[in-house]
Short mmCIF file of C-alpha atoms in Angstrom, two decimals:
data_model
loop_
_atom_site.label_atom_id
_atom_site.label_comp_id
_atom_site.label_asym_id
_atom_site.label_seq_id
_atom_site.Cartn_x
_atom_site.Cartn_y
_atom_site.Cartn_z
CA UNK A 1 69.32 87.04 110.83
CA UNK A 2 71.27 83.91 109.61
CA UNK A 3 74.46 85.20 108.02
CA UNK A 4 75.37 84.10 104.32
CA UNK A 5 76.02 81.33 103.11
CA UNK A 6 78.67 81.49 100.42
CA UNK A 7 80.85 78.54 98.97
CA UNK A 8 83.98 78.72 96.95
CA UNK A 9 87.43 78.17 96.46
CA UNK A 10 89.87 79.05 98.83
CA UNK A 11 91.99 81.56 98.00
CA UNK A 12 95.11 80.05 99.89
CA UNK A 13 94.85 75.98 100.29
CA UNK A 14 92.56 75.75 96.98
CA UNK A 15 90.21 73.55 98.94
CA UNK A 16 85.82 73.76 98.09
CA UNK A 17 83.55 74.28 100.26
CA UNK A 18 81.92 76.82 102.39
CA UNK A 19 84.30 80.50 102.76
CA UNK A 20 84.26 82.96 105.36
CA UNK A 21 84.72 86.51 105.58
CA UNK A 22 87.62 87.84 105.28
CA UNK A 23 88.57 91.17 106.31
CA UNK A 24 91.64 92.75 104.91
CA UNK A 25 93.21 93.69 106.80
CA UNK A 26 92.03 92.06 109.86
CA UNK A 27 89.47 93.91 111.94
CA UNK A 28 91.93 94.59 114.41
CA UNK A 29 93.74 96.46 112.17
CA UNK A 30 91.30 99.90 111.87
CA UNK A 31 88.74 97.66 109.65
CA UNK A 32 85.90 97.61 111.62
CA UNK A 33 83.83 100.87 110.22
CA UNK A 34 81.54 100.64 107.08
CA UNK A 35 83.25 100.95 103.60
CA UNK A 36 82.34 102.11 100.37
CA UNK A 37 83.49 99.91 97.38
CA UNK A 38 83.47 100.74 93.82
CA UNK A 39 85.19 98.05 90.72
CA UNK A 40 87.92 99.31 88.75
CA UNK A 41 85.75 100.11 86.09
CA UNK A 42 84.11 102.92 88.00
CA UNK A 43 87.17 104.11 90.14
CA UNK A 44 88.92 104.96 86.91
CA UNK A 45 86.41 107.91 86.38
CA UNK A 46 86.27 108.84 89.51
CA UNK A 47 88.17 112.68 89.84
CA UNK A 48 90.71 112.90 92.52
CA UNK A 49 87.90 114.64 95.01
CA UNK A 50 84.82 113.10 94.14
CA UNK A 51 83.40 111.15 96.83
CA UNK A 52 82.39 107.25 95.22
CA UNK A 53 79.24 105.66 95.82
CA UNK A 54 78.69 101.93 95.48
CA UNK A 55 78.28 98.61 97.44
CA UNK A 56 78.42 99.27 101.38
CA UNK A 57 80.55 96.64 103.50
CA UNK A 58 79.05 97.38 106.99
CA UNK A 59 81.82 95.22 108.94
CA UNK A 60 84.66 96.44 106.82
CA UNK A 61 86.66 96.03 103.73
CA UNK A 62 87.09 92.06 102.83
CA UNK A 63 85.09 89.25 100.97
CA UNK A 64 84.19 85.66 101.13
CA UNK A 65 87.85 84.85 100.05
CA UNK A 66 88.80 81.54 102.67
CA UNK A 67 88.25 78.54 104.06
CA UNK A 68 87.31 78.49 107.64
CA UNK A 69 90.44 76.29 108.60
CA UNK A 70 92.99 79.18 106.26
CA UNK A 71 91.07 82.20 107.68
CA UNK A 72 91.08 80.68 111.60
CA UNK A 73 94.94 79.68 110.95
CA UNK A 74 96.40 82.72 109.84
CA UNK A 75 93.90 85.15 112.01
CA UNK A 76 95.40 83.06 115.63
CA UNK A 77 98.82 82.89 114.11
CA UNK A 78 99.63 86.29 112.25
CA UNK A 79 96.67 89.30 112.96
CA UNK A 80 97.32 90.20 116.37
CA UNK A 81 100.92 90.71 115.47
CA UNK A 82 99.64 92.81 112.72
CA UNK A 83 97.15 95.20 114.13
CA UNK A 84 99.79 95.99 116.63
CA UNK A 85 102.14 96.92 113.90
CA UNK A 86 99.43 98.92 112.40
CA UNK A 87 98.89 100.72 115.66
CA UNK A 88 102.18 101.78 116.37
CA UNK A 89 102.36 102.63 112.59
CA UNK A 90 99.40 105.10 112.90
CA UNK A 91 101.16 106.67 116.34
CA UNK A 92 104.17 107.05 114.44
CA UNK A 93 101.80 109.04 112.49
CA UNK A 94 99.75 111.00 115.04
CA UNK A 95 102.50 112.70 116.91
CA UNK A 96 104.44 113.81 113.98
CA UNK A 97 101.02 115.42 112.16
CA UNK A 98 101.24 112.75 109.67
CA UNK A 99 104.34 113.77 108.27
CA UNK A 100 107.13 112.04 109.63
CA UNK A 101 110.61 112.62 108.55
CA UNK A 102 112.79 110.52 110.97
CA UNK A 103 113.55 106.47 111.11
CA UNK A 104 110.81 105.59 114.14
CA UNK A 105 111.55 102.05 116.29
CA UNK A 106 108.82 99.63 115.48
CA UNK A 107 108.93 96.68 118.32
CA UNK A 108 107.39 93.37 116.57
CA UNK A 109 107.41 90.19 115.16
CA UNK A 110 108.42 90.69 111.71
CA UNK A 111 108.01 87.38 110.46
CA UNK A 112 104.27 87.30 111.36
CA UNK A 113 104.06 90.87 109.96
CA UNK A 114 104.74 89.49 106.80
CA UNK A 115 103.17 86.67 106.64
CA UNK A 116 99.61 88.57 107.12
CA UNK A 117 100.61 90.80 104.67
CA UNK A 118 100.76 87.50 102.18
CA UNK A 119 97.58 86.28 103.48
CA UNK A 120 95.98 89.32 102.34
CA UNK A 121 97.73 89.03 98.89
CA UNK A 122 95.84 85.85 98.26
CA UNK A 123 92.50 87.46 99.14
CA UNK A 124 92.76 90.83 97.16
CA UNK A 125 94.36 87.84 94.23
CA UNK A 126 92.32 85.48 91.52
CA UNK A 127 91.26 82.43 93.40
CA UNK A 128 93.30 80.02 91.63
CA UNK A 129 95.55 81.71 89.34
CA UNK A 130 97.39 83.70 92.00
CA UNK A 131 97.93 80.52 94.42
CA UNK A 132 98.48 78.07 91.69
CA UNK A 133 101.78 80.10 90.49
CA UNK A 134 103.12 80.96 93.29
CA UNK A 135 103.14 77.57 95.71
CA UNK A 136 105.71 79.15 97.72
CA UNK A 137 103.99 82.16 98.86
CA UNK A 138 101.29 79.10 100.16
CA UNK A 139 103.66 77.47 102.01
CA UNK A 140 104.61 80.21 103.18
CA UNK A 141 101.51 81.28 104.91
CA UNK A 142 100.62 77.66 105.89
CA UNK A 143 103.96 76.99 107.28
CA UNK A 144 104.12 79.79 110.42
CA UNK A 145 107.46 78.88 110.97
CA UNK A 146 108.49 78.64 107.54
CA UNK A 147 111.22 81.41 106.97
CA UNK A 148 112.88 82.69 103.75
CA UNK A 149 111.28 83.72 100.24
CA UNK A 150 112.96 83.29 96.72
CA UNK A 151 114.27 86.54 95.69
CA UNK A 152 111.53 87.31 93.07
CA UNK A 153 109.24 88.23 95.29
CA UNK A 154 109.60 91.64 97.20
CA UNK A 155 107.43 93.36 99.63
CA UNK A 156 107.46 97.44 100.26
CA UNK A 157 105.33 99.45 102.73
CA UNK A 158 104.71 103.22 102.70
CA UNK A 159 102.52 105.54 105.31
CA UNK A 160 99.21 106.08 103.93
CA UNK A 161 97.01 108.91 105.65
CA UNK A 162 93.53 107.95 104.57
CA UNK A 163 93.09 111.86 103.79
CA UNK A 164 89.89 113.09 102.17
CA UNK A 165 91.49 112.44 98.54
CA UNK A 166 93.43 109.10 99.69
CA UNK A 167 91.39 105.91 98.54
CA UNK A 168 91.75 102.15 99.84
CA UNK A 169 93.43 100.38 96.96
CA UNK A 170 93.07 96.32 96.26
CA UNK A 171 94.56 95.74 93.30
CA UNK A 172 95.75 91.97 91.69
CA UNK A 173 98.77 91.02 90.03
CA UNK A 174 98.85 93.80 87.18
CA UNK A 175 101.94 94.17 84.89
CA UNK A 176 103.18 98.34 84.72
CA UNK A 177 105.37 99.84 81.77
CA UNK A 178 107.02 102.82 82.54
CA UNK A 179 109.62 103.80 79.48
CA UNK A 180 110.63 106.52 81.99
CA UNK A 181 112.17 104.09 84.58
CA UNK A 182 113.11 101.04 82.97
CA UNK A 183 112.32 98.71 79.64
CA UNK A 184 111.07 95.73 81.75
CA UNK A 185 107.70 95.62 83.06
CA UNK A 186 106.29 95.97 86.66
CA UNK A 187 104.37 92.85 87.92
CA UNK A 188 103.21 93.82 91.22
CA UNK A 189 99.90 94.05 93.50
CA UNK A 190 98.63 96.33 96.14
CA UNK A 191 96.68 96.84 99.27
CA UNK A 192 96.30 100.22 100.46
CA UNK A 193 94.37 100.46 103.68
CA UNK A 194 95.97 103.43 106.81
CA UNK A 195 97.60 103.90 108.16
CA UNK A 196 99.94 101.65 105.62
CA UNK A 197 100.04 100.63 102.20
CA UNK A 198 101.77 97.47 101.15
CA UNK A 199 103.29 96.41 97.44
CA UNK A 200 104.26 92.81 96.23
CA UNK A 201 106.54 92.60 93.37
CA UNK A 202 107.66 89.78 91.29
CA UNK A 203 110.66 89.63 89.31
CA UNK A 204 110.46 93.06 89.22
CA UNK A 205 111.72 95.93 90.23
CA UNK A 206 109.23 98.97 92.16
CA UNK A 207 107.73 101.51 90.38
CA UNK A 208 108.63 103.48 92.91
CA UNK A 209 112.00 104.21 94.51
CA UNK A 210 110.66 105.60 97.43
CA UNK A 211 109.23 102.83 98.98
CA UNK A 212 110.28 100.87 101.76
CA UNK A 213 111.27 97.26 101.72
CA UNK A 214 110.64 94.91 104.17
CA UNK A 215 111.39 91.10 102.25
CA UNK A 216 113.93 90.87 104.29
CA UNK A 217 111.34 90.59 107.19
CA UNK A 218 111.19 86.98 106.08
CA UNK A 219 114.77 86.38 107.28
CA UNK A 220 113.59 86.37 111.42
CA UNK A 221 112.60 83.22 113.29
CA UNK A 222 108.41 83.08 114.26
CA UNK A 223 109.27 83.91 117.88
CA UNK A 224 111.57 86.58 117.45
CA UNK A 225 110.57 90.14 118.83
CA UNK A 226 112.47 92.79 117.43
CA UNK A 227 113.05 96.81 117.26
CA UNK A 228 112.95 97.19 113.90
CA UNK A 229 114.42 100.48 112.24
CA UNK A 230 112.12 102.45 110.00
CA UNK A 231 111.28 105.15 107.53
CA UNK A 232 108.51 104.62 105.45
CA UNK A 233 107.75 107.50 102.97
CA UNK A 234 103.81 109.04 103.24
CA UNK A 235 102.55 108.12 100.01
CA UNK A 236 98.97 109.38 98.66
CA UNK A 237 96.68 106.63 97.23
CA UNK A 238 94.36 109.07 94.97
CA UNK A 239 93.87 107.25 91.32
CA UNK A 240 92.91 103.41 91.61
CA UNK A 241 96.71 102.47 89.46
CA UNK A 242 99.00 100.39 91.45
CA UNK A 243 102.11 101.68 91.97
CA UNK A 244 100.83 105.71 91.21
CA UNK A 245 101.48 107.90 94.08
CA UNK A 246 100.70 111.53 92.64
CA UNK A 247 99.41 113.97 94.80
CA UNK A 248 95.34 115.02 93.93
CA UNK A 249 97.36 118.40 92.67
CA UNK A 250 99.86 116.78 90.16
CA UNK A 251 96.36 114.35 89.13
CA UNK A 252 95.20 117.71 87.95
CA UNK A 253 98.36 119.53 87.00
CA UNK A 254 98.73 116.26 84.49
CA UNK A 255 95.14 116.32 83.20
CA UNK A 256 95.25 120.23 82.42
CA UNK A 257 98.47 119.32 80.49
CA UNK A 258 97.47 116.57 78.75
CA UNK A 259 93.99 118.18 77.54
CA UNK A 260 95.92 121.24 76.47
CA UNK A 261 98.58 119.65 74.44
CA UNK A 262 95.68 117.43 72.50
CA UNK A 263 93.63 121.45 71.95
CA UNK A 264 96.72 122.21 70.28
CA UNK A 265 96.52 119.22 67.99
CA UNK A 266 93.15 119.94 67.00
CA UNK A 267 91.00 117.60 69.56
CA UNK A 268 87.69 119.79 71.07
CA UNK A 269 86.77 119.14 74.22
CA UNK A 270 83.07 117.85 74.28
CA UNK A 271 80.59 120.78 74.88
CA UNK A 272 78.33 120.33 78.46
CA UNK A 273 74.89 119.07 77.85
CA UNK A 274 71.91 120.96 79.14
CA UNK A 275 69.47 118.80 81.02
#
């Protein structure tokens, strides 16, 4: 069977022509299994324990995002670097029964770390708008020696367990008010895959204070191999909101609450309709 033919933008040099798959993240990294994807649209309804059903992605989570040239770059400079990152992240895991409580040694490259984790920013990211405001990030990627980011951009990491409530998350940029926490919006994007999820800010602070940051992984040369000091909180990825880390319980807690407090007002709920 002659595999598809799809041509596009690319999502990181901009150039048309012909795209390849992408996977995100790279195969190596645990995405080699068939996947389930829904749009936003439908992951919204979804409750926190209702099992989706949409588009199947046999060889893994991705899409027709880059060029051939991009996708070849950044897959010989950055993935293997990556997936054993994510391996010794999902150890790290294993022999504490997914809750770990202590700072773990993680030996890597942390500069090609993070530059995979911006690669897959530009996939899960519009085509052009994403890459056309933020040249940097492209050089960045492009550049494998390139080292150093402006300070508006931050990247965080937390363990994700990919439990039977925990759902991949690829979400754009998306702006997040929280009067709670602060007056100025959240602009920030995430990818959610175990055993880690990752968060991009810009010129903003997280919505989250427990997460983990890891910019300053942009501060090591290409070729240096490090033991790098971490301790990542376990964060569960159960609505499809960037940024929202309730438990399925406090999902629920939440909704009772908020359904009770509109009864009181006067709202019915809507009666079930027989079939």
């Amino acid at each position: 069977m002659a595999r598809r033919q799809v041509t596009g933008t690319c999502h990181i040099c901009g150039v048309e022509g012909k795209l390849s798959f992408e996977h995100v993240p790279p195969k190596s990294a645990f995405n080699d299994q068939r996947v389930v994807t829904v749009g936003y649209e439908t992951a919204i309804n979804l409750s926190p324990y209702e099992r989706p059903s949409g588009r199947i992605l046999q060889r893994g989570a991705g899409a027709y995002t880059l060029c051939a040239p991009c996708n070849n770059k950044t897959g010989r400079w950055y993935a293997k670097d990556f997936a054993t990152w994510c391996v010794q992240a999902a150890d790290v895991l294993i022999k504490t029964d997914f809750n770990p409580k202590i700072f773990t040694l993680h030996y890597m490259y942390p500069l090609r770390v993070l530059k995979q984790i911006v690669a897959m920013f530009f996939s899960v990211n519009d085509k052009d708008a994403f890459r056309k405001a933020h040249p940097e990030l492209v050089e960045f990627v492009l550049s494998p020696k390139r080292m150093y980011l402006p300070p508006k951009f931050r990247f965080f990491v937390y363990f994700n367990r990919g439990d039977e409530t925990d759902r991949f998350r690829y979400l754009g940029i998306s702006s997040q008010l929280d009067l709670s926490f602060g007056t100025r919006p959240t602009v920030m994007s995430e990818i959610a895959f175990p055993p880690l999820g990752y968060l991009l800010t810009v010129d903003s602070a997280p919505p989250d204070r427990r997460l983990t940051e890891i910019t300053h992984f942009s501060r090591y040369a290409y070729d240096d191999f490090k033991a790098v000091e971490l301790n990542p909180p376990v964060l569960p990825t159960v609505m499809p909101f960037p940024g929202d880390y309730r438990t399925a319980e406090e999902v629920a807690e939440q909704a009772a609450q908020s359904e009770a407090e509109a009864v009181a007002k006067g709202w019915q709920p809507p009666t079930k309709q027989e079939p």
